[in-house]
Amino acid sequence: MTVPLASVGCAQATRLSVIVPVLDEAPAISGRLAALHVLRQRGAELIVVDGGSRDATGDLARAVADRFLVAARGRATQMNAGARAGHGEVLLFLHADTTLPAEADVLILQAVAGGAWWGRFDVTIDGRHRLLRVVERMMNLRSRLTGIATGDQAIFVRQDVFARIGGFPELPLMEDIALSQRLRRLARPACLRARVLTSGRRWEENGVVRTILLMWSLRLRYFLGADPARLAVRYGYAAREP
């Protein structure tokens, strides 16, 4: 059954919920969320879910979000909390360091109105290193061929479909891959060629080649059944001291 969507460009109902998980994002959060104001003007709602920030992220986000929530730390847990609070017919999961194309909401709603159950955008990695151009091309091609999306590609999904599969598996890492696997069993994604811009900071700080090899290794180990908690530690996630 297709979700009944109001005509694209009409703000009669909340058709899109933008869910942004955050953690200690104070230096950049105001600008990132302000960039979503045009979507809110066209009827989208902005839900920010904090994972226990220790800086001014909460105060800054409250000032510009339609809803501000606090959930247990972890992108999957935070995004599931945002999805439960969302009123939109379509959910868009957006990393705090990713910028959408200007007409993202229109493109998403057109894709869903055309029959898509879920999808993602192509990605550009913000950075000057030549290898980043290769990385982003490979990410986009791999996603198009396999039907697997990453969180950096701004995954969107009909709310009824998201509920049907039980939301994000609450894993400390690879939650985007696990969600894609669940969704792919139902339908192939809409692979939108419009590009989101995502931060290349981790790539440049840790070395592009080193990061490529690390991500390949982590994904291979995940597909072979490795414990996501161990993979998260290897990726650099660490438990916070109380």
Coordinates of C-alpha atoms in Angstrom, one line a residue:
M1 CA 0.0 0.0 0.0
T2 CA 1.3 3.4 -0.9
V3 CA 1.5 6.2 1.7
P4 CA -1.0 8.9 0.7
L5 CA 1.1 12.0 0.2
A6 CA -0.2 15.5 -0.2
S7 CA 0.9 17.2 -3.4
V8 CA 4.7 18.0 -3.4
G9 CA 5.3 21.6 -2.5
C10 CA 2.1 22.0 -0.4
A11 CA 2.5 22.4 3.4
Q12 CA -1.0 21.2 4.4
A13 CA 0.4 18.4 6.5
T14 CA 3.6 17.2 8.0
R15 CA 4.9 14.9 5.3
L16 CA 8.6 14.8 6.2
S17 CA 10.3 14.5 9.6
V18 CA 14.0 15.3 9.6
I19 CA 15.7 13.5 12.5
V20 CA 19.2 14.6 13.5
P21 CA 21.2 12.7 16.2
V22 CA 23.7 14.9 18.0
L23 CA 26.4 14.6 20.6
D24 CA 28.7 17.5 21.6
E25 CA 28.1 19.4 18.3
A26 CA 28.1 22.9 19.8
P27 CA 30.7 24.5 17.5
A28 CA 28.7 23.8 14.4
I29 CA 25.2 22.8 15.3
S30 CA 23.5 26.2 15.0
G31 CA 24.6 26.6 11.4
R32 CA 23.8 23.0 10.4
L33 CA 20.3 23.3 11.8
A34 CA 19.7 26.8 10.4
A35 CA 20.4 25.4 6.9
L36 CA 17.3 23.2 7.4
H37 CA 15.0 26.2 7.9
V38 CA 13.9 26.3 4.3
L39 CA 12.6 22.7 4.6
R40 CA 10.7 23.7 7.8
Q41 CA 9.1 26.6 5.9
R42 CA 7.9 24.0 3.3
G43 CA 6.2 21.9 6.0
A44 CA 9.0 19.6 7.3
E45 CA 9.5 19.1 11.0
L46 CA 13.0 19.1 12.6
I47 CA 13.6 16.7 15.4
V48 CA 17.0 16.8 17.2
V49 CA 17.9 13.9 19.5
D50 CA 20.7 14.4 21.9
G51 CA 22.8 11.5 23.2
G52 CA 24.0 13.2 26.4
S53 CA 26.0 16.2 25.2
R54 CA 28.3 17.9 27.7
D55 CA 28.5 21.2 25.9
A56 CA 26.0 23.8 24.7
T57 CA 24.5 21.5 22.0
G58 CA 21.2 21.1 23.8
D59 CA 20.6 24.9 24.3
L60 CA 21.5 25.7 20.8
A61 CA 19.4 23.0 19.2
R62 CA 16.3 23.8 21.3
A63 CA 16.4 27.3 19.8
V64 CA 15.9 26.1 16.2
A65 CA 14.3 22.6 16.4
D66 CA 10.6 21.8 16.4
R67 CA 11.3 19.1 18.9
F68 CA 14.3 18.4 21.1
L69 CA 14.7 15.0 22.7
V70 CA 17.3 13.3 24.9
A71 CA 17.9 9.6 24.5
A72 CA 20.6 7.1 25.4
R73 CA 23.8 7.6 23.5
G74 CA 24.1 5.9 20.2
R75 CA 22.9 6.9 16.7
A76 CA 20.5 4.0 16.3
T77 CA 18.9 4.6 19.7
Q78 CA 18.7 8.3 19.1
M79 CA 17.3 8.0 15.6
N80 CA 14.7 5.4 16.8
A81 CA 13.6 7.9 19.5
G82 CA 13.2 10.6 16.9
A83 CA 11.2 8.3 14.6
R84 CA 8.8 7.5 17.4
A85 CA 8.2 11.2 18.0
G86 CA 7.9 12.1 14.3
H87 CA 4.6 13.0 12.7
G88 CA 5.8 12.9 9.1
E89 CA 4.8 10.3 6.6
V90 CA 8.4 10.0 5.6
L91 CA 11.4 10.0 7.9
L92 CA 14.8 11.4 6.9
F93 CA 17.8 10.5 9.0
L94 CA 20.5 13.2 8.8
H95 CA 23.9 13.1 10.4
A96 CA 24.8 16.4 12.0
D97 CA 27.8 16.9 9.8
T98 CA 25.9 16.3 6.5
T99 CA 24.3 19.0 4.4
L100 CA 21.3 18.4 2.2
P101 CA 20.8 19.7 -1.3
A102 CA 18.4 22.7 -1.4
E103 CA 15.5 20.7 -2.8
A104 CA 16.0 17.6 -0.8
D105 CA 12.4 17.5 0.6
V106 CA 10.9 17.9 -2.9
L107 CA 13.1 15.1 -4.3
I108 CA 12.3 12.8 -1.5
L109 CA 8.6 13.3 -1.7
Q110 CA 8.6 12.9 -5.4
A111 CA 10.5 9.6 -5.1
V112 CA 8.0 8.3 -2.5
A113 CA 5.0 9.6 -4.5
G114 CA 6.5 7.6 -7.4
G115 CA 6.4 4.4 -5.5
A116 CA 9.7 4.3 -3.6
W117 CA 9.6 2.9 -0.1
W118 CA 13.0 4.1 0.9
G119 CA 16.1 5.6 -0.5
R120 CA 19.2 7.8 -0.1
F121 CA 21.2 10.5 -1.9
D122 CA 24.6 10.3 -3.6
V123 CA 27.3 11.8 -1.5
T124 CA 30.2 14.2 -1.8
I125 CA 32.9 14.2 0.8
D126 CA 34.0 17.6 1.9
G127 CA 37.8 17.8 1.5
R128 CA 40.6 18.4 -1.0
H129 CA 42.4 15.1 -1.1
R130 CA 42.2 13.5 -4.5
L131 CA 41.4 10.1 -3.1
L132 CA 38.2 11.5 -1.6
R133 CA 36.8 11.9 -5.1
V134 CA 37.5 8.2 -5.7
V135 CA 36.0 7.2 -2.3
E136 CA 32.7 9.1 -2.9
R137 CA 32.4 7.6 -6.4
M138 CA 32.9 4.2 -5.1
M139 CA 30.4 4.7 -2.2
N140 CA 27.7 5.9 -4.7
L141 CA 28.4 3.1 -7.1
R142 CA 28.5 0.4 -4.5
S143 CA 25.3 1.6 -3.0
R144 CA 23.6 1.7 -6.3
L145 CA 24.7 -1.9 -7.1
T146 CA 24.1 -3.5 -3.7
G147 CA 21.1 -1.6 -2.4
I148 CA 23.0 -0.8 0.8
A149 CA 23.1 2.8 2.0
T150 CA 25.3 4.5 4.6
G151 CA 24.1 7.1 7.1
D152 CA 26.3 9.7 5.3
Q153 CA 24.0 9.4 2.3
A154 CA 20.9 10.7 4.3
I155 CA 18.6 7.7 4.3
F156 CA 14.9 8.3 4.0
V157 CA 12.1 5.8 4.5
R158 CA 8.3 5.8 4.7
Q159 CA 7.2 5.8 8.3
D160 CA 5.0 2.8 7.9
V161 CA 7.8 0.8 6.4
F162 CA 10.2 1.9 9.1
A163 CA 7.7 0.7 11.7
R164 CA 7.2 -2.6 9.8
I165 CA 10.9 -3.6 10.0
G166 CA 11.2 -2.5 13.6
G167 CA 13.4 0.6 13.0
F168 CA 17.2 0.7 13.4
P169 CA 18.8 -2.3 15.0
E170 CA 20.3 -0.8 18.1
L171 CA 23.9 -1.5 17.3
P172 CA 26.9 0.6 18.4
L173 CA 28.1 0.6 14.8
M174 CA 26.8 -0.5 11.3
E175 CA 23.3 0.4 12.2
D176 CA 22.9 2.0 8.8
I177 CA 24.1 -1.2 7.0
A178 CA 21.8 -3.3 9.2
L179 CA 18.8 -1.1 8.4
S180 CA 19.5 -1.2 4.7
Q181 CA 19.6 -5.0 4.8
R182 CA 16.2 -5.1 6.4
L183 CA 14.8 -2.6 3.9
R184 CA 16.4 -4.2 0.9
R185 CA 14.4 -7.4 1.6
L186 CA 11.2 -5.4 1.0
A187 CA 12.3 -3.1 -1.9
R188 CA 15.3 -1.6 -3.7
P189 CA 16.2 1.9 -2.6
A190 CA 15.6 5.0 -4.6
C191 CA 19.2 6.2 -5.4
L192 CA 18.8 9.9 -5.8
R193 CA 21.7 11.5 -7.8
A194 CA 21.4 14.8 -6.1
R195 CA 24.3 15.0 -3.6
V196 CA 24.5 15.6 0.1
L197 CA 27.8 17.0 1.4
T198 CA 29.3 15.2 4.3
S199 CA 32.3 16.1 6.4
G200 CA 35.7 14.6 5.4
R201 CA 37.3 15.5 8.7
R202 CA 37.7 11.9 9.9
W203 CA 39.2 10.9 6.6
E204 CA 41.7 13.8 6.6
E205 CA 42.6 13.6 10.3
N206 CA 43.2 9.8 10.2
G207 CA 44.6 9.6 6.7
V208 CA 42.5 8.8 3.6
V209 CA 44.2 5.4 2.8
R210 CA 44.2 4.3 6.4
T211 CA 40.5 5.2 6.8
I212 CA 39.6 3.3 3.5
L213 CA 41.4 0.2 4.7
L214 CA 39.8 0.5 8.2
M215 CA 36.3 0.8 6.8
W216 CA 36.7 -2.1 4.4
S217 CA 38.0 -4.2 7.3
L218 CA 35.2 -3.3 9.6
R219 CA 32.5 -4.0 7.0
L220 CA 34.0 -7.3 6.0
R221 CA 34.2 -8.4 9.6
Y222 CA 30.6 -7.2 10.2
F223 CA 29.4 -9.3 7.2
L224 CA 31.3 -12.2 8.6
G225 CA 29.5 -12.0 11.9
A226 CA 31.9 -9.9 14.1
D227 CA 30.5 -8.3 17.3
P228 CA 29.5 -4.7 16.4
A229 CA 30.5 -3.6 19.9
R230 CA 34.1 -4.7 19.2
L231 CA 34.0 -3.1 15.8
A232 CA 32.8 0.2 17.3
V233 CA 35.8 0.2 19.6
R234 CA 38.1 -0.4 16.7
Y235 CA 36.4 2.4 14.8
G236 CA 37.2 4.8 17.7
Y237 CA 34.0 4.9 19.7
A238 CA 34.7 4.6 23.4
A239 CA 32.5 4.5 26.5
R240 CA 32.3 7.9 28.2
E241 CA 33.3 8.3 31.8
P242 CA 30.3 9.2 34.0

